[in-house]
Structure formats: structure tokens, C-alpha cells
């Protein structure tokens, strides 16, 4: 018996730039030929969803918009061209909802760089609703035994930090400074880094985040709200006082993007992942040259990065704290996020 799909559903809808999201009933969308319809059970709340609501980025936004891009659920319908995934499969909808699959970037497994990309919860409706659409080629097939609440944050935060760590080139035994370690991406970055054999130096603010980072395996925690000299503190905490081998910038403020080159070690890499509004990565040319610093950006991950990130999780290597709240509570969660008060991730439970 195919699942019964209602005509109407509950959703959080952003009706104007700046929000707030409005909890209301909207029609259930129908999947196109190459798409699937996923009955979302849980969805993480990423800081990107807040940037989207606030219109922080120079990228045109769909409006009205259903946000969300860390959705985990069950496939309930599929188009006739949707391959590799069946009704009844567990599936995840990610930030990259779809791409052309035929441009040079898609052909070379750089789908996040596709000019025709569709973004869940940004250019197409996302996962803050009961039924969401994803391109079959891009949805993540999830193993049945993986819990849908805990895996939801892997679908953006996990994939992104796993990819960022790979892009950093840091090798087992080396030290990675994770800036914004107490947030959603940061908490997962610490776990992936540990699983990849890296040593973690966590930077964030407040005692709750300190306690969480120490539990997640950070060897050192530096509180950016209290330290008098963050550069000296990072250097003191790294082998030989030389600085971090890699810096993962996940913070939602600009300052660390200007500071990192002072505490990365020579030959080290700085990976920009966080996207604070109107911010610049700035580095002195002299130090960049004579320290041979590698500064780069990293943007989500390709489909295989998604498979690998989920696989780390499925093998029990990734444990990051998350709190569960009902879909209705999204506005409250955005407020806490804006204030920097969330240690780890919030996952929304979608009413069934
Ligand atoms: P979050 O709000 O959960 O975490 C951000 C953390 O940064 C908070 O814990 C905050 O205290 C910390 N922070 C703020 N200023 C800091 C400073 N000066 N030093 C150290 N820490 C500081 O957000 P999140 O969901 O983890 O997302 C983080 C950023 O990553 C957002 O800008 C988001 O849009 C971006 N993002 C990028 C990608 C990508 O592919 N590049 C993917 C997902 C999210
Ligand atoms: Zn995200």
C-alpha cells in the first residue's frame, strides 16, 4: 500500500525578509519526474537558515520561503525518472537540493559549484515542513538503523566540517583550531577531527560551551570573550608554540577571519566556512608569503562527501549534543541562535 499523502501540511513560512517565520498550513508539493517527496521527521536548524531569513547574503532568496536544509525522513513518493531511491527508504535533504549534473563542476564532483544549483531553504522550499522535495540524484539515502533525529545535523553541519577538515590538508596527529567550536558546526567538527586522528583546540565563548567542548574531546578551550591575547594563547597550546596546523573558521563574526593568520603555523592552512554578513577575510601579504599560509574557502560537500560523513556517523564515531524542540518553536530557536546561546544544535521534531 503506498503511503497516504495529505493535500495540506504544517510549515514554518518566512513571508518577508527579516521574518519571523509564520507557522501555518500550506499545500503539500508534488515531486517532478526526477524528484522525490520526503516526509520529514526531524530537521536541524543551521545558522544558514537565520542568514537566509535575515537576507544576509548577496544571493537572491525565494519568497515566501520554507527554510531548512538538514531534513531526515522517509520517501513517500517519487517521479518516474527518480533513480537509486525508493518509496519507504530513509532519506536526507541537504543544502544542495539539486544541480545540473552536466556542467564541468558537476562532472568533476564539485556539484556545490554548479551555476544551476538549487538550495534547500533558500532558492527552493526546504525542510521546515512535513513534506519536502529533493532531486533524487542529491538526496542522501540513510541506513535504516541510523536515528533520524541525531543524523539530521550531519546533513549540513557534519558534511560541511568533514569536507572542511579534508580541505585543510591537516594530517593525523596535527592540531586544528576550531573557531566557533561551541556551535552546531563546531561541535561536529570536533568529533570528525577526533575521528580523523587530529588534535582539537576549541575556540568559543562561555562556560556552557567550554564544558561541552571539553567533553567532545578538545585538548584546549580558549574563551574568546575572556582571553587578553588569543594569538599567544593559541600558540602556547600548540606543539613547539608554533601555532595551529590548520584553522577552521566556523564563527559568525568577522574578527577571527582577520586574526587567524597570526596564529596559524607556517605552511598551515586557514579554511573559511562560516559566513558572517558583509565580512572580509583579511591577511597581511608579508606574513602570508613568508609563512607560506594557505587561505581557502570550503562550501558544503559533494554527494560522496555526504555518503562518507553519514558513514562516520553510522559507525558510531560521531556524538554531538543536540536538543529536540517542536517545529512550532522555530522563532524561539532563531532568537537563541542570534544571541549565540545555543551550545551544539537544535533539531526540530516535525508533527506527523
Ligand atoms: P552557530 O550559531 O551554531 O555557531 C556559531 C558559533 O560561533 C557560536 O557558538 C558563537 O558563539 C561562535 N562565535 C561567534 N563569534 C566568535 C568568535 N569571535 N570567536 C569564536 N567563536 C565565535 O552556527 P552554525 O550553524 O554552526 O553555522 C556557523 C556558520 O557556518 C554560519 O555562518 C553558517 O551560515 C555557516 N555555514 C557554512 C557552510 C559552508 O558550506 N561553508 C555550511 C553550513 C553553515
Ligand atoms: Zn547549514
PDB file of N, CA, C and O in Angstrom, residues 231 235 242-244 259-270 284-294:
ATOM      1  N   UNK A 231      46.112  35.193  20.259  1.00  0.00           N
ATOM      2  CA  UNK A 231      47.212  34.680  19.441  1.00  0.00           C
ATOM      3  C   UNK A 231      48.223  33.959  20.337  1.00  0.00           C
ATOM      4  O   UNK A 231      48.635  32.822  20.048  1.00  0.00           O
ATOM      5  N   UNK A 235      49.063  29.874  20.348  1.00  0.00           N
ATOM      6  CA  UNK A 235      50.443  29.397  20.145  1.00  0.00           C
ATOM      7  C   UNK A 235      50.916  28.581  21.330  1.00  0.00           C
ATOM      8  O   UNK A 235      51.523  27.517  21.167  1.00  0.00           O
ATOM      9  N   UNK A 242      54.280  26.821  17.932  1.00  0.00           N
ATOM     10  CA  UNK A 242      54.375  27.283  16.537  1.00  0.00           C
ATOM     11  C   UNK A 242      53.036  27.709  15.933  1.00  0.00           C
ATOM     12  O   UNK A 242      52.994  28.236  14.831  1.00  0.00           O
ATOM     13  N   UNK A 243      51.947  27.425  16.635  1.00  0.00           N
ATOM     14  CA  UNK A 243      50.633  27.743  16.079  1.00  0.00           C
ATOM     15  C   UNK A 243      49.946  26.494  15.533  1.00  0.00           C
ATOM     16  O   UNK A 243      50.541  25.409  15.475  1.00  0.00           O
ATOM     17  N   UNK A 244      48.669  26.677  15.119  1.00  0.00           N
ATOM     18  CA  UNK A 244      47.870  25.525  14.671  1.00  0.00           C
ATOM     19  C   UNK A 244      48.245  25.137  13.243  1.00  0.00           C
ATOM     20  O   UNK A 244      48.544  25.993  12.417  1.00  0.00           O
ATOM     21  N   UNK A 259      42.082  37.403  12.216  1.00  0.00           N
ATOM     22  CA  UNK A 259      43.094  37.047  13.221  1.00  0.00           C
ATOM     23  C   UNK A 259      43.845  35.768  12.902  1.00  0.00           C
ATOM     24  O   UNK A 259      44.967  35.577  13.358  1.00  0.00           O
ATOM     25  N   UNK A 260      43.187  34.883  12.159  1.00  0.00           N
ATOM     26  CA  UNK A 260      43.692  33.508  12.049  1.00  0.00           C
ATOM     27  C   UNK A 260      45.127  33.437  11.545  1.00  0.00           C
ATOM     28  O   UNK A 260      45.902  32.589  11.976  1.00  0.00           O
ATOM     29  N   UNK A 261      45.508  34.355  10.644  1.00  0.00           N
ATOM     30  CA  UNK A 261      46.865  34.218  10.079  1.00  0.00           C
ATOM     31  C   UNK A 261      47.928  34.531  11.121  1.00  0.00           C
ATOM     32  O   UNK A 261      49.094  34.188  10.921  1.00  0.00           O
ATOM     33  N   UNK A 262      47.540  35.138  12.243  1.00  0.00           N
ATOM     34  CA  UNK A 262      48.523  35.403  13.313  1.00  0.00           C
ATOM     35  C   UNK A 262      48.793  34.161  14.161  1.00  0.00           C
ATOM     36  O   UNK A 262      49.784  34.109  14.870  1.00  0.00           O
ATOM     37  N   UNK A 263      47.874  33.207  14.152  1.00  0.00           N
ATOM     38  CA  UNK A 263      48.127  32.021  14.991  1.00  0.00           C
ATOM     39  C   UNK A 263      48.187  30.690  14.226  1.00  0.00           C
ATOM     40  O   UNK A 263      48.306  29.637  14.822  1.00  0.00           O
ATOM     41  N   UNK A 264      48.057  30.773  12.895  1.00  0.00           N
ATOM     42  CA  UNK A 264      48.276  29.541  12.121  1.00  0.00           C
ATOM     43  C   UNK A 264      49.785  29.362  11.965  1.00  0.00           C
ATOM     44  O   UNK A 264      50.526  30.347  11.885  1.00  0.00           O
ATOM     45  N   UNK A 265      50.258  28.135  11.940  1.00  0.00           N
ATOM     46  CA  UNK A 265      51.711  27.953  11.825  1.00  0.00           C
ATOM     47  C   UNK A 265      52.159  28.102  10.369  1.00  0.00           C
ATOM     48  O   UNK A 265      51.341  28.032   9.448  1.00  0.00           O
ATOM     49  N   UNK A 266      53.433  28.318  10.171  1.00  0.00           N
ATOM     50  CA  UNK A 266      53.956  28.421   8.812  1.00  0.00           C
ATOM     51  C   UNK A 266      53.598  27.143   8.055  1.00  0.00           C
ATOM     52  O   UNK A 266      53.627  26.047   8.627  1.00  0.00           O
ATOM     53  N   UNK A 267      53.225  27.301   6.796  1.00  0.00           N
ATOM     54  CA  UNK A 267      52.767  26.178   5.946  1.00  0.00           C
ATOM     55  C   UNK A 267      51.371  25.700   6.320  1.00  0.00           C
ATOM     56  O   UNK A 267      50.861  24.738   5.762  1.00  0.00           O
ATOM     57  N   UNK A 268      50.754  26.351   7.318  1.00  0.00           N
ATOM     58  CA  UNK A 268      49.429  25.921   7.768  1.00  0.00           C
ATOM     59  C   UNK A 268      48.336  26.412   6.826  1.00  0.00           C
ATOM     60  O   UNK A 268      48.578  27.184   5.897  1.00  0.00           O
ATOM     61  N   UNK A 269      47.106  25.937   7.078  1.00  0.00           N
ATOM     62  CA  UNK A 269      46.003  26.392   6.236  1.00  0.00           C
ATOM     63  C   UNK A 269      44.861  26.961   7.064  1.00  0.00           C
ATOM     64  O   UNK A 269      44.602  26.515   8.187  1.00  0.00           O
ATOM     65  N   UNK A 270      44.214  27.945   6.466  1.00  0.00           N
ATOM     66  CA  UNK A 270      43.055  28.598   7.092  1.00  0.00           C
ATOM     67  C   UNK A 270      41.867  28.314   6.189  1.00  0.00           C
ATOM     68  O   UNK A 270      41.902  28.644   4.994  1.00  0.00           O
ATOM     69  N   UNK A 284      47.686  39.948   6.188  1.00  0.00           N
ATOM     70  CA  UNK A 284      48.810  40.741   5.694  1.00  0.00           C
ATOM     71  C   UNK A 284      49.573  39.968   4.627  1.00  0.00           C
ATOM     72  O   UNK A 284      49.859  38.776   4.803  1.00  0.00           O
ATOM     73  N   UNK A 285      49.893  40.635   3.524  1.00  0.00           N
ATOM     74  CA  UNK A 285      50.583  39.965   2.421  1.00  0.00           C
ATOM     75  C   UNK A 285      51.934  39.432   2.904  1.00  0.00           C
ATOM     76  O   UNK A 285      52.292  38.285   2.608  1.00  0.00           O
ATOM     77  N   UNK A 286      52.671  40.233   3.671  1.00  0.00           N
ATOM     78  CA  UNK A 286      54.022  39.829   4.081  1.00  0.00           C
ATOM     79  C   UNK A 286      53.992  38.473   4.799  1.00  0.00           C
ATOM     80  O   UNK A 286      54.671  37.525   4.407  1.00  0.00           O
ATOM     81  N   UNK A 287      53.161  38.367   5.863  1.00  0.00           N
ATOM     82  CA  UNK A 287      53.121  37.102   6.627  1.00  0.00           C
ATOM     83  C   UNK A 287      52.593  35.949   5.774  1.00  0.00           C
ATOM     84  O   UNK A 287      53.057  34.820   5.881  1.00  0.00           O
ATOM     85  N   UNK A 288      51.601  36.244   4.939  1.00  0.00           N
ATOM     86  CA  UNK A 288      51.043  35.177   4.102  1.00  0.00           C
ATOM     87  C   UNK A 288      52.139  34.578   3.219  1.00  0.00           C
ATOM     88  O   UNK A 288      52.221  33.357   3.049  1.00  0.00           O
ATOM     89  N   UNK A 289      53.004  35.461   2.705  1.00  0.00           N
ATOM     90  CA  UNK A 289      54.068  34.991   1.813  1.00  0.00           C
ATOM     91  C   UNK A 289      55.158  34.275   2.604  1.00  0.00           C
ATOM     92  O   UNK A 289      55.478  33.107   2.330  1.00  0.00           O
ATOM     93  N   UNK A 290      55.698  34.954   3.624  1.00  0.00           N
ATOM     94  CA  UNK A 290      56.883  34.361   4.256  1.00  0.00           C
ATOM     95  C   UNK A 290      56.531  33.177   5.164  1.00  0.00           C
ATOM     96  O   UNK A 290      57.400  32.370   5.485  1.00  0.00           O
ATOM     97  N   UNK A 291      55.259  33.068   5.565  1.00  0.00           N
ATOM     98  CA  UNK A 291      54.855  31.877   6.327  1.00  0.00           C
ATOM     99  C   UNK A 291      54.234  30.817   5.389  1.00  0.00           C
ATOM    100  O   UNK A 291      53.840  29.742   5.832  1.00  0.00           O
ATOM    101  N   UNK A 292      54.127  31.135   4.127  1.00  0.00           N
ATOM    102  CA  UNK A 292      53.527  30.232   3.133  1.00  0.00           C
ATOM    103  C   UNK A 292      52.166  29.701   3.606  1.00  0.00           C
ATOM    104  O   UNK A 292      51.914  28.502   3.668  1.00  0.00           O
ATOM    105  N   UNK A 293      51.301  30.650   3.966  1.00  0.00           N
ATOM    106  CA  UNK A 293      49.976  30.288   4.507  1.00  0.00           C
ATOM    107  C   UNK A 293      49.001  30.028   3.353  1.00  0.00           C
ATOM    108  O   UNK A 293      48.980  30.751   2.356  1.00  0.00           O
ATOM    109  N   UNK A 294      48.193  28.997   3.540  1.00  0.00           N
ATOM    110  CA  UNK A 294      47.203  28.618   2.544  1.00  0.00           C
ATOM    111  C   UNK A 294      45.829  29.060   3.046  1.00  0.00           C
ATOM    112  O   UNK A 294      45.347  28.535   4.051  1.00  0.00           O
TER     113      UNK A 294
END
